[in-house]
mmCIF file of C-alpha atoms and ligand atoms in Angstrom:
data_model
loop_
_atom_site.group_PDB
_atom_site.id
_atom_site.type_symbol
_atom_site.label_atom_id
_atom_site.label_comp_id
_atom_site.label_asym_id
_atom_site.label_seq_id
_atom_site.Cartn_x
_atom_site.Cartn_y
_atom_site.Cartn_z
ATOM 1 C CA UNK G 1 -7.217 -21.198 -14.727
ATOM 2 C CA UNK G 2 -10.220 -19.086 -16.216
ATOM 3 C CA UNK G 3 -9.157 -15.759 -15.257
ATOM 4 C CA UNK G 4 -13.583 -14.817 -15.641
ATOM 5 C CA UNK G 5 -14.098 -17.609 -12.306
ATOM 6 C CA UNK G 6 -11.664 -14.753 -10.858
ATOM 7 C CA UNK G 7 -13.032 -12.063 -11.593
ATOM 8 C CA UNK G 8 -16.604 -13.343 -11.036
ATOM 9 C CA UNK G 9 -15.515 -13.918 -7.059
ATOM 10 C CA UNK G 10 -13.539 -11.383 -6.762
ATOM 11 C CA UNK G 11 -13.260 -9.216 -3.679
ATOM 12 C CA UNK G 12 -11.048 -6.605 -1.972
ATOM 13 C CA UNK G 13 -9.574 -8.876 -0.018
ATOM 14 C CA UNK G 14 -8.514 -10.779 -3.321
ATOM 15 C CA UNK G 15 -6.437 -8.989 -4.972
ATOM 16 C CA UNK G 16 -3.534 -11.040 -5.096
ATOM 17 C CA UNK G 17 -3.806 -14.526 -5.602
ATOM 18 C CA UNK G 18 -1.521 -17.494 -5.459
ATOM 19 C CA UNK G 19 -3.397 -20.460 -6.561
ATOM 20 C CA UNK G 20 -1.685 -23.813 -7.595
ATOM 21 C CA UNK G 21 1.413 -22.563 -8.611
ATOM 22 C CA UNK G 22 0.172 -19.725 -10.526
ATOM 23 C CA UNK G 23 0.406 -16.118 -9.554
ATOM 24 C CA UNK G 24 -2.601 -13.485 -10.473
ATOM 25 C CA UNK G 25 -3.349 -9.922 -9.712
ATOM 26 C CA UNK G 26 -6.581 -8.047 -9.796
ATOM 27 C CA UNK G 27 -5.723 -5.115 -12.039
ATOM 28 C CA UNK G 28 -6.216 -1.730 -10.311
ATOM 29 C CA UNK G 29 -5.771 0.324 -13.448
ATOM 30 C CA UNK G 30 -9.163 -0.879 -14.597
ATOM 31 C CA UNK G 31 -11.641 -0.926 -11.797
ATOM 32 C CA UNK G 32 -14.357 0.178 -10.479
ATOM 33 C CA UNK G 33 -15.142 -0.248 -14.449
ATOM 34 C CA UNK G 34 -13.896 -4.019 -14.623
ATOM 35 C CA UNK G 35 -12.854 -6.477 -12.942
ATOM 36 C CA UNK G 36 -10.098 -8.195 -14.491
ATOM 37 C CA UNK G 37 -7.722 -10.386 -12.869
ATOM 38 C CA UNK G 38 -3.770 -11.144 -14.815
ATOM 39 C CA UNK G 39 -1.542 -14.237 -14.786
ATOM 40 C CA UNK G 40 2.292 -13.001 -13.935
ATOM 41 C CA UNK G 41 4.577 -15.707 -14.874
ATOM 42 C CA UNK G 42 8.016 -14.268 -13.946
ATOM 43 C CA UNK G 43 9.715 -11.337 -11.847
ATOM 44 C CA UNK G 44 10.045 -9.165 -14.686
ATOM 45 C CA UNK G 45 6.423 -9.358 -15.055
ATOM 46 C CA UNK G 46 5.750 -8.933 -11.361
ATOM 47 C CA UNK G 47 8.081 -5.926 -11.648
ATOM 48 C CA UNK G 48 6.251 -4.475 -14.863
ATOM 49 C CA UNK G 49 3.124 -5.218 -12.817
ATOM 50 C CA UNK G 50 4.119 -3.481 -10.185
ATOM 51 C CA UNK G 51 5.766 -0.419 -11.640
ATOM 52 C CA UNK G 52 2.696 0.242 -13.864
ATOM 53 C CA UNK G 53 0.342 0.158 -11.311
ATOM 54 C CA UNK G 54 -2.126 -3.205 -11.806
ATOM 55 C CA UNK G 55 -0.989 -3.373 -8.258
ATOM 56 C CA UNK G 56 -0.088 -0.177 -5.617
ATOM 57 C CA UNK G 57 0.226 0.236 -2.389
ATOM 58 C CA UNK G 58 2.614 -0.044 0.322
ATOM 59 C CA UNK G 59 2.190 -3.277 1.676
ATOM 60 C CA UNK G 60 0.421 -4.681 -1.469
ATOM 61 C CA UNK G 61 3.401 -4.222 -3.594
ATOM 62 C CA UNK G 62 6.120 -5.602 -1.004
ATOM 63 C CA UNK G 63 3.549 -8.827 -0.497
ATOM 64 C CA UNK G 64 3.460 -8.948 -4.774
ATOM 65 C CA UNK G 65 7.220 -9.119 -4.913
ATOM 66 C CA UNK G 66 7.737 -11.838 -2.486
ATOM 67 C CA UNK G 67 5.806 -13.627 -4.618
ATOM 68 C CA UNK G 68 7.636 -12.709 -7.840
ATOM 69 C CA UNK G 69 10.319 -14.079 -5.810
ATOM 70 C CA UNK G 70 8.853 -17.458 -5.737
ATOM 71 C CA UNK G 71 8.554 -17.111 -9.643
ATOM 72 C CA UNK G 72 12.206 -16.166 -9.651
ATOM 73 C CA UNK G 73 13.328 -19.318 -8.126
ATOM 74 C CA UNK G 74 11.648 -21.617 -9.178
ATOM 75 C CA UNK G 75 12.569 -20.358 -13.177
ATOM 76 C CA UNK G 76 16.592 -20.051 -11.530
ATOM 77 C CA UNK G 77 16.142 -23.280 -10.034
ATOM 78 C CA UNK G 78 14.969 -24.675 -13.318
ATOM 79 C CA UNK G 79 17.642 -22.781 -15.476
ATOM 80 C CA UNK G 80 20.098 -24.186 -13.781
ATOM 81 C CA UNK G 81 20.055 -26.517 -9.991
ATOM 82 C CA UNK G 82 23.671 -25.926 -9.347
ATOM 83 C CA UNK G 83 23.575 -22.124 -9.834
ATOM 84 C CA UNK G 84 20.358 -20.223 -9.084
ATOM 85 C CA UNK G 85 21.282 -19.166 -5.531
ATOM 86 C CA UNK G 86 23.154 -16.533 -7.828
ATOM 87 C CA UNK G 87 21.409 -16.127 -11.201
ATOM 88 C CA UNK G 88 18.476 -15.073 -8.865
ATOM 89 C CA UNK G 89 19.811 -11.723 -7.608
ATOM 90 C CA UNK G 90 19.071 -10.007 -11.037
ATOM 91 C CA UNK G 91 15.511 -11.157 -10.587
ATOM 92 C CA UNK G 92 16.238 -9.409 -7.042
ATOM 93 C CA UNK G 93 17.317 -6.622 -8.568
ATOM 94 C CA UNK G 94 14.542 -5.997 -11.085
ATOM 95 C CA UNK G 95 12.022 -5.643 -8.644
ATOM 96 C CA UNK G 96 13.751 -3.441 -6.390
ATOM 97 C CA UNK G 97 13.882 -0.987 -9.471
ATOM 98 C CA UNK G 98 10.259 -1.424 -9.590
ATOM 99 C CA UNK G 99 9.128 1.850 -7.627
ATOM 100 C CA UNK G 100 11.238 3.508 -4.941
ATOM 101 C CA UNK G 101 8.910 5.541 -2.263
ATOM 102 C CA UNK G 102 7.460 2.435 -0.468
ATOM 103 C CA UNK G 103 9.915 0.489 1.654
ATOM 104 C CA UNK G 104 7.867 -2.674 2.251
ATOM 105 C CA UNK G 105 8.993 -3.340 -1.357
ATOM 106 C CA UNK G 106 12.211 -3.421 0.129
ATOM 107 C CA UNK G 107 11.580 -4.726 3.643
ATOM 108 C CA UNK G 108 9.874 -7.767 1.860
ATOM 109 C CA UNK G 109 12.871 -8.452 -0.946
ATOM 110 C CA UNK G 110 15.462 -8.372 2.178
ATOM 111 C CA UNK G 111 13.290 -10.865 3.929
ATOM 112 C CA UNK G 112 13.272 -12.917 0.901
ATOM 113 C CA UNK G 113 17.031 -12.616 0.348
ATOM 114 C CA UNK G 114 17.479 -13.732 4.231
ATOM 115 C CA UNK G 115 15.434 -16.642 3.414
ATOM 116 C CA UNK G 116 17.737 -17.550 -0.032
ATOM 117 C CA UNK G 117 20.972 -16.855 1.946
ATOM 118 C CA UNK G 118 20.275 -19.737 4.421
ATOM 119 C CA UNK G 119 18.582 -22.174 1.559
ATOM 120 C CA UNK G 120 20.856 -25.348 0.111
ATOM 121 C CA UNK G 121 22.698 -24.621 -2.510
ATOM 122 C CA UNK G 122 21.024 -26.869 -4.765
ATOM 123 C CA UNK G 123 18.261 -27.759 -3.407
ATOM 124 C CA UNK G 124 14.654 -26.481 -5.256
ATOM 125 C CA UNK G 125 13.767 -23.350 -3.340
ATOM 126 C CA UNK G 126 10.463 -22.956 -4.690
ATOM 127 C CA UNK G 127 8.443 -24.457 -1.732
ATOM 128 C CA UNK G 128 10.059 -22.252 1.281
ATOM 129 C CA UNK G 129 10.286 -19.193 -0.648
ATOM 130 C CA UNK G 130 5.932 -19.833 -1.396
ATOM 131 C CA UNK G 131 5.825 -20.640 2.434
ATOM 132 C CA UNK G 132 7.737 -17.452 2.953
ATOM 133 C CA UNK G 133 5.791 -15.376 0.560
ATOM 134 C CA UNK G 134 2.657 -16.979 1.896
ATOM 135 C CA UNK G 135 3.491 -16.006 5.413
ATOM 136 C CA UNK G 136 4.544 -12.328 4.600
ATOM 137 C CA UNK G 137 1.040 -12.017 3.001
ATOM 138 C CA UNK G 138 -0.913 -13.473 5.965
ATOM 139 C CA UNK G 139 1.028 -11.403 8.630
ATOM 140 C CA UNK G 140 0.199 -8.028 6.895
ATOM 141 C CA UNK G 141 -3.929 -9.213 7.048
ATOM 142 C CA UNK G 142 -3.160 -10.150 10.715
ATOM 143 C CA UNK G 143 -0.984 -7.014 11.766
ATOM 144 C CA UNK G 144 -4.303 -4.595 9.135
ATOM 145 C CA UNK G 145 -6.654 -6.513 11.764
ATOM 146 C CA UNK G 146 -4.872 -5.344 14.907
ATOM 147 C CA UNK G 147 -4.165 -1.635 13.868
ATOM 148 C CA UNK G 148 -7.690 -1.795 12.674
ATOM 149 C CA UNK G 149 -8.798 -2.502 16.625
ATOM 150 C CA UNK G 150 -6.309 -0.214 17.999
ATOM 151 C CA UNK G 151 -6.877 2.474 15.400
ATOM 152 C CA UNK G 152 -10.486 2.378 16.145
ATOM 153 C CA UNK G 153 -10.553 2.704 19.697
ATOM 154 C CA UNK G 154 -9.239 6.223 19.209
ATOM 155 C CA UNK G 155 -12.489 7.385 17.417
ATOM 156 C CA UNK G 156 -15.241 9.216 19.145
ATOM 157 C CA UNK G 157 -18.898 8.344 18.292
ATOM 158 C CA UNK G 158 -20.360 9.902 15.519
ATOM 159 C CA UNK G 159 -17.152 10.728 13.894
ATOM 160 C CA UNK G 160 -16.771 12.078 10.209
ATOM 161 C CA UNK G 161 -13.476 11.133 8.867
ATOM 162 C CA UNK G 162 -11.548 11.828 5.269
ATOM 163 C CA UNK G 163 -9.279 9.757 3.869
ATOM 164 C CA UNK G 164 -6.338 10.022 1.341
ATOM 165 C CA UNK G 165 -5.905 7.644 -1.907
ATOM 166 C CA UNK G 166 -6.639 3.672 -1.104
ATOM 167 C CA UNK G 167 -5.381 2.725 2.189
ATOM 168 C CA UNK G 168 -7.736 -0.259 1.887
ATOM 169 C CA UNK G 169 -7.711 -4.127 0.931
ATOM 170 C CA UNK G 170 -6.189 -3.182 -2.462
ATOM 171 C CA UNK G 171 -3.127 -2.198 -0.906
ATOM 172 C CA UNK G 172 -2.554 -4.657 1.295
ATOM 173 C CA UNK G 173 -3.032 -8.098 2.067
ATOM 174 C CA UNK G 174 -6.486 -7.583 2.814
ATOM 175 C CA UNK G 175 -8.573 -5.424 5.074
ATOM 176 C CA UNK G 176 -6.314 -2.265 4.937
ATOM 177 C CA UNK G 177 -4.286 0.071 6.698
ATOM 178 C CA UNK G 178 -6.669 3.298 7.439
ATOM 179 C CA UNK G 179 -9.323 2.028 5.486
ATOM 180 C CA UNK G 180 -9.246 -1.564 8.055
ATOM 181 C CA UNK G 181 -9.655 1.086 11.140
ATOM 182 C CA UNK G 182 -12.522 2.852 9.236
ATOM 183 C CA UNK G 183 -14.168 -0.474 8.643
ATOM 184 C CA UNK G 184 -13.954 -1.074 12.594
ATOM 185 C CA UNK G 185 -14.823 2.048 13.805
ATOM 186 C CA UNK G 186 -17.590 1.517 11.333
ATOM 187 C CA UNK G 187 -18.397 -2.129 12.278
ATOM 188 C CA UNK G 188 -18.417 -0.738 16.337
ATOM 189 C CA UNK G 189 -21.043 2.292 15.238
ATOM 190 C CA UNK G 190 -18.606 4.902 16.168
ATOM 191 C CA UNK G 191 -18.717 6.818 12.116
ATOM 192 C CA UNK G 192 -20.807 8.995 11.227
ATOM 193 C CA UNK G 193 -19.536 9.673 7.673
ATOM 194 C CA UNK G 194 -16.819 8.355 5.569
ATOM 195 C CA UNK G 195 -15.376 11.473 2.735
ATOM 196 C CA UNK G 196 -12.569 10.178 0.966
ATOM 197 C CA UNK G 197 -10.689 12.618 -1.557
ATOM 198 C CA UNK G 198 -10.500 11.552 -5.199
ATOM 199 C CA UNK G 199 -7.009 11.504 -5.253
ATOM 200 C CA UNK G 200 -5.706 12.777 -8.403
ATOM 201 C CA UNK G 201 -4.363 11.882 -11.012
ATOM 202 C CA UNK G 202 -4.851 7.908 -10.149
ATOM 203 C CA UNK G 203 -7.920 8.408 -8.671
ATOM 204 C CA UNK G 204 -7.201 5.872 -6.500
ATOM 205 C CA UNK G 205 -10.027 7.269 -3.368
ATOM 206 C CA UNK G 206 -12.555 7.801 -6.301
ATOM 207 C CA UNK G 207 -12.355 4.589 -7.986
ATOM 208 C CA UNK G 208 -10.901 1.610 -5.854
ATOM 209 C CA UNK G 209 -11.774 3.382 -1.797
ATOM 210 C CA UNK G 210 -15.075 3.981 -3.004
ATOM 211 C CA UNK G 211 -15.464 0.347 -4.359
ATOM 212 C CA UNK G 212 -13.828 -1.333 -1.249
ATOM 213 C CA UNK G 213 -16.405 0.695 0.801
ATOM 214 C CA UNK G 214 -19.243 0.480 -1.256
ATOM 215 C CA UNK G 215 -18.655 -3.586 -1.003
ATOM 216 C CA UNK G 216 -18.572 -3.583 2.498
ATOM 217 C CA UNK G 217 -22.126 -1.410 2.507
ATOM 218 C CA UNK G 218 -20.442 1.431 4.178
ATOM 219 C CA UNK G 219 -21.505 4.525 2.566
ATOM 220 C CA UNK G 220 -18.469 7.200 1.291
ATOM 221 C CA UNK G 221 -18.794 10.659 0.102
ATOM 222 C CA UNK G 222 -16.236 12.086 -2.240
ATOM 223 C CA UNK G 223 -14.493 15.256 -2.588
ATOM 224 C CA UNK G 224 -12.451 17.009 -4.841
ATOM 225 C CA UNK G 225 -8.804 16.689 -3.562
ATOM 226 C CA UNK G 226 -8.701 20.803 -3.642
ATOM 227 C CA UNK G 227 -12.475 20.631 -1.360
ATOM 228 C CA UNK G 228 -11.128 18.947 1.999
ATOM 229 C CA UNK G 229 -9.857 22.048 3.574
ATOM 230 C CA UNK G 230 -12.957 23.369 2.999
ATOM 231 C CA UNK G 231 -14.990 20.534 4.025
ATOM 232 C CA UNK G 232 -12.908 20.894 7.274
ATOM 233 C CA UNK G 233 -14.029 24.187 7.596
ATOM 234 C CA UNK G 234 -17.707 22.997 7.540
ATOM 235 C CA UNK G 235 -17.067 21.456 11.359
ATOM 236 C CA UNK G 236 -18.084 17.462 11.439
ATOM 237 C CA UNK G 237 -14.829 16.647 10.623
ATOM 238 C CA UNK G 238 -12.802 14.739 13.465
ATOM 239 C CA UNK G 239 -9.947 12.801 11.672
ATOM 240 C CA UNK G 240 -7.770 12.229 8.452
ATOM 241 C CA UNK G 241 -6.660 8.529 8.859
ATOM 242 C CA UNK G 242 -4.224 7.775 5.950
ATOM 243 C CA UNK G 243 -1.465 4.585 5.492
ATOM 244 C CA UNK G 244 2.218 5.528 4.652
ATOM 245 C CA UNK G 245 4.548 4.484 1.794
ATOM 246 C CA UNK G 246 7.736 4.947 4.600
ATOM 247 C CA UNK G 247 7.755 6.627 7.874
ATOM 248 C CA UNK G 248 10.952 7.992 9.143
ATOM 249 C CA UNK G 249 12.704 7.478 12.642
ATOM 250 C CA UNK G 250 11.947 10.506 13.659
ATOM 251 C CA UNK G 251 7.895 10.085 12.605
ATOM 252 C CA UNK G 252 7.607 12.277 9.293
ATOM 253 C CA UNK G 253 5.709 10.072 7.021
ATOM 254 C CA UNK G 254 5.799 9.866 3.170
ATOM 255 C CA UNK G 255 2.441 8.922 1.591
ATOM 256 C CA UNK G 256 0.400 9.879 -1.179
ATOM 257 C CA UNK G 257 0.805 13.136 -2.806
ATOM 258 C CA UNK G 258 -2.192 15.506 -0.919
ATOM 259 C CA UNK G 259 -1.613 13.963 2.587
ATOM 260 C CA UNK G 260 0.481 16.512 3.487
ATOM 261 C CA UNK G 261 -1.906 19.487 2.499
ATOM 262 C CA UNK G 262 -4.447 17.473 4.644
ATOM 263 C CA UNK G 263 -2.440 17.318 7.374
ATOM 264 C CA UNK G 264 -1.573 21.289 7.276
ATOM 265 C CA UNK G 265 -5.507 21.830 7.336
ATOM 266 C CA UNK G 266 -6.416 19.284 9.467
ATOM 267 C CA UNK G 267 -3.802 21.200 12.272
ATOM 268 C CA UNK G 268 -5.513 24.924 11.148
ATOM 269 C CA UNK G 269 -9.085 23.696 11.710
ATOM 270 C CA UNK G 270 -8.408 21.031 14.803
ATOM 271 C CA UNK G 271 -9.031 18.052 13.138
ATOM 272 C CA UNK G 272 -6.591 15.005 14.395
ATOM 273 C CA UNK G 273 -4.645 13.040 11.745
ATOM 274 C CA UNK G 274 -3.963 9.143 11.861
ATOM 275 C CA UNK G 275 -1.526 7.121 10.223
ATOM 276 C CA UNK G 276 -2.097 3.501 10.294
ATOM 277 C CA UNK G 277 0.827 1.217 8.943
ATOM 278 C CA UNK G 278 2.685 -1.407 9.637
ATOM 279 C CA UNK G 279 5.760 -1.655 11.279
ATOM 280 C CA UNK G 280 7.447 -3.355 7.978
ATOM 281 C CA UNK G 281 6.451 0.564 6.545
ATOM 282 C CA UNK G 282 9.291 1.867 9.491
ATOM 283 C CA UNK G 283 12.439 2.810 8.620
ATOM 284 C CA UNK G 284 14.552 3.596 11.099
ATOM 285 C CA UNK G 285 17.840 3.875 8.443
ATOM 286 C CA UNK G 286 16.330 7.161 7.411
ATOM 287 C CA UNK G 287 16.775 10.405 10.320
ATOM 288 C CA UNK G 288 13.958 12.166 8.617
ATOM 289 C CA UNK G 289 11.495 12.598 5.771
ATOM 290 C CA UNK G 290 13.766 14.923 3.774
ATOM 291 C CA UNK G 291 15.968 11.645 3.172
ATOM 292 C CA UNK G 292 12.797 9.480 1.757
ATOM 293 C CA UNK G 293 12.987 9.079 -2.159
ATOM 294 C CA UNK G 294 10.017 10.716 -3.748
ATOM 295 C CA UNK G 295 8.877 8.688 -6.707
ATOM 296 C CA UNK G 296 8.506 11.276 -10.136
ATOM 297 C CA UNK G 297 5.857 9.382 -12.405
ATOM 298 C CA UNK G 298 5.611 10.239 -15.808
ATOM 299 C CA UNK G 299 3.840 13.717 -16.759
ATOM 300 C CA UNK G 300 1.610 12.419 -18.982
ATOM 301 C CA UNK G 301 -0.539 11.271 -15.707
ATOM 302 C CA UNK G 302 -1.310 14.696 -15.480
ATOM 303 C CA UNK G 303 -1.673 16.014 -19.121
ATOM 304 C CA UNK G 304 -4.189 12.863 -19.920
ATOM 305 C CA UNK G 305 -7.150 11.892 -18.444
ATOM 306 C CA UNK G 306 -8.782 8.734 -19.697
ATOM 307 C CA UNK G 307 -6.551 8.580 -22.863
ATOM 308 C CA UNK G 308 -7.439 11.997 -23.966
ATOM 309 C CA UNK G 309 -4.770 15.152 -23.467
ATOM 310 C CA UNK G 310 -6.353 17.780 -20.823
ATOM 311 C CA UNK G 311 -4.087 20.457 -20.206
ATOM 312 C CA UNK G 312 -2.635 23.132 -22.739
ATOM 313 C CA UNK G 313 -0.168 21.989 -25.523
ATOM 314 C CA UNK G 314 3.404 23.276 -24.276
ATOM 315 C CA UNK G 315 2.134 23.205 -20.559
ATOM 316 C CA UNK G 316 5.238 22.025 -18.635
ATOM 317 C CA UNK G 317 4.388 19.730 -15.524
ATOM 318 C CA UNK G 318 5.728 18.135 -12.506
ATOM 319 C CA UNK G 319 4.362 15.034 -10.844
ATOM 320 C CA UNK G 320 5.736 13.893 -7.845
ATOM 321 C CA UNK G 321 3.376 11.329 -6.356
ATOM 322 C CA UNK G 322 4.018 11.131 -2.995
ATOM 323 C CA UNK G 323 4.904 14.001 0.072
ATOM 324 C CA UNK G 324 6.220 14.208 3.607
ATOM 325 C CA UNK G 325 4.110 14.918 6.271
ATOM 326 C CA UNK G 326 6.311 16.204 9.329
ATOM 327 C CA UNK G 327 5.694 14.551 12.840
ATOM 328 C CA UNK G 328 4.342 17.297 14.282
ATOM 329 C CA UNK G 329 1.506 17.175 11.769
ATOM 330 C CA UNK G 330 0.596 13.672 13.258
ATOM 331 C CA UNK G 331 -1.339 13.025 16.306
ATOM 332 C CA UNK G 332 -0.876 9.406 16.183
ATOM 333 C CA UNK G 333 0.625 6.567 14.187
ATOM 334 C CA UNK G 334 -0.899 2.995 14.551
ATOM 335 C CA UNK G 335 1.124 -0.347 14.016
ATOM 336 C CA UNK G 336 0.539 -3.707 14.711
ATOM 337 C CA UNK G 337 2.430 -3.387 17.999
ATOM 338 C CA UNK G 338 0.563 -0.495 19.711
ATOM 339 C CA UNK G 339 0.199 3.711 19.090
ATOM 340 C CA UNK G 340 2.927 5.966 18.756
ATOM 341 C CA UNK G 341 1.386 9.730 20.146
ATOM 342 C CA UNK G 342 2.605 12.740 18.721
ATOM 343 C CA UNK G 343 6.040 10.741 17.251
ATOM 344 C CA UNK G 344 9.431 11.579 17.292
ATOM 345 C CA UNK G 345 12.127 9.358 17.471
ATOM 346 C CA UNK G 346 12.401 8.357 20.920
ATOM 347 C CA UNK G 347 8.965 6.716 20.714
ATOM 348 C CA UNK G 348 9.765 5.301 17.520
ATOM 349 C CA UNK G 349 13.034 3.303 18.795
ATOM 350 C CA UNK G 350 10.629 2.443 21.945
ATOM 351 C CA UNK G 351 7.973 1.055 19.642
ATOM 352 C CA UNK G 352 10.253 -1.499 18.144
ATOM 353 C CA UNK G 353 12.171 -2.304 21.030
ATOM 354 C CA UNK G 354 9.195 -3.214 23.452
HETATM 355 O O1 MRU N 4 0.780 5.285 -5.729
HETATM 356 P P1 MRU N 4 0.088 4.326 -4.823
HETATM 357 O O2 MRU N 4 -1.349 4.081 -5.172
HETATM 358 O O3 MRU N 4 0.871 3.041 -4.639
HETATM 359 O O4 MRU N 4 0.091 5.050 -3.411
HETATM 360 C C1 MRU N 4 -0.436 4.364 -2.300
HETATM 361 C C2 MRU N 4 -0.516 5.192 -1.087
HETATM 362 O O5 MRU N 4 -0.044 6.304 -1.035
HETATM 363 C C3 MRU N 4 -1.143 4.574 0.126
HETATM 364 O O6 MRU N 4 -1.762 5.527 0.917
HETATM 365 C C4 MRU N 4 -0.046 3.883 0.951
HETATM 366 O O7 MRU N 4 0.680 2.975 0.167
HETATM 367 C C5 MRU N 4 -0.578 3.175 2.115
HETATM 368 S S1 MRU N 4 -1.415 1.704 1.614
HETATM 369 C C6 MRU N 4 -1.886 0.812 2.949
#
């Protein structure tokens, strides 16, 4: 495939791509600048992929290894017939090592493993685990669509919202997490101004929210991570509606680093804050956010910008990249299968019982 007839009709909502038999991503590292779609031809390169950051994102990243999966079995299956139901589980391995914080990486690997568990022994798996893949992917556009109704009918007319890193199309399987109930707010009339924070040091609101929104026509103004409180402070302001990386039982939610500052000044200046995820973002294993693994990335992120060293030689540094946001922070989380108010774990268990 000519990876340029990609990029030339590429879109948010097309940023990972299975296309006879061969798996590409739209790289993330590189836009708004380009737009440059890669060919991943094996779980270790899905895992490299994933772990360097050509794709991020909660759900985005558990949809990408699902299909890594599919590359996984069919190069097993081909290796050898007889044993691939276990030389897979390395592959298995690999990509949960890939990056720890989000648990749909995880959610989506166990689903995967269900699947291989229950496939013939030497049979080709390649063809359920794409259908399986396949159908991961579509349910996380289908469950972005519902939130995005659900989330929206909880937004006042002429609302100005912020938002926190990319929550969009890019991290999902298309339409987003807080960025799908911005667009339907948005598409209903109801906001009144998007501000999305810059999100250092990926820049992940200044380069990919801004594109996703700035495709879609709706307009976004940015801020300087450090100017949102006060922004806040300015009046205007009625929500913060961020995704999650893993939400607790008890409703604390892990998400990008800056969401929990947010949060802290939406409470001090009466401004609501909205979580929109998934349910597959849930885990109920954990009691509470204390007990969520906080990725570390590398602290060159934060001594480098664009290649070039920033901060003083001999400056020390510590770059955690996500936080915890306690439940009391949150005035509402939004899944697929309705609104948890004011969470705690009573209405979590009750949200995935009912
Ligand atoms: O480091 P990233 O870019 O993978 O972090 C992503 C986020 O923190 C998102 O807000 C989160 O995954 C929700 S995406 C729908």
């Amino acid at each position: 495939m000519d990876l340029s007839k990609l990029s030339a009709q590429a879109t948010a909502d097309d940023a990972i791509i299975w296309r006879e038999g061969h798996f590409y991503l739209l790289d993330q590292r590189v836009l708004p600048d380009r737009v440059d779609f890669i060919e991943l031809n094996s779980a270790s390169e899905t895992a490299q992929a994933i772990h360097d950051m050509v794709v991020r994102g909660a759900p985005a990243i558990g949809i990408t290894a699902a299909y890594g999966v599919v590359l996984a079995g069919q190069a097993a299956y081909q290796s050898s017939a007889q044993r691939w139901q276990s030389t897979i589980r390395a592959d298995l391995d690999t990509l949960r090592l890939s990056r720890p914080t989000a648990v749909n990486l995880f959610w989506a690997l166990n689903r995967m493993e269900r699947l291989i568990d229950g496939l013939s022994a030497t049979e080709d798996p390649t063809e359920s685990l794409l259908q399986e893949a396949i159908l991961i992917h579509d349910e996380d556009v289908r469950a972005n669509r519902k939130m995005g109704e659900l989330g929206a009918a909880l937004i006042e007319s002429n609302a100005g919202v912020i938002t926190h890193c990319n929550a969009g199309a890019l991290a999902t399987g298309g339409y987003g997490t807080a960025l799908g109930v911005i667009r339907s707010a948005h598409g209903k009339g109801l906001i009144r101004e998007v501000f999305a924070d810059e999100t250092r040091p990926w820049l992940q609101g200044a380069r990919l929210t801004a594109w996703e929104l700035l495709q879609d026509e709706i307009p976004v103004t940015l801020l300087a991570d450090g100017a949102a409180a006060h922004r806040m402070a300015q009046g205007g302001v009625n929500w913060v509606i961020v995704g999650s990386d893993r939400i607790a039982a008890n409703g604390d939610v892990a998400n990008k680093i800056g969401t929990y500052s947010l949060a802290v000044a939406a409470k001090y200046h009466g401004v609501k804050v909205m979580v929109a995820a998934p349910t597959s973002t849930i885990d109920m294993s954990l009691a509470s956010g204390g007990e969520i693994p906080i990725e570390v990335r590398s602290g060159d992120e934060l001594l480098f910008c664009g290649g070039r060293q920033i901060a003083a030689q001999g400056a020390g540094v510590w770059n955690p990249v996500f936080d915890v946001t306690p439940a009391e922070l949150v005035d509402a989380i939004v899944t697929e299968r309705g609104v948890v108010f004011s969470p705690n774990k009573k209405k979590m268990q009750k949200l995935l019982m009912d």
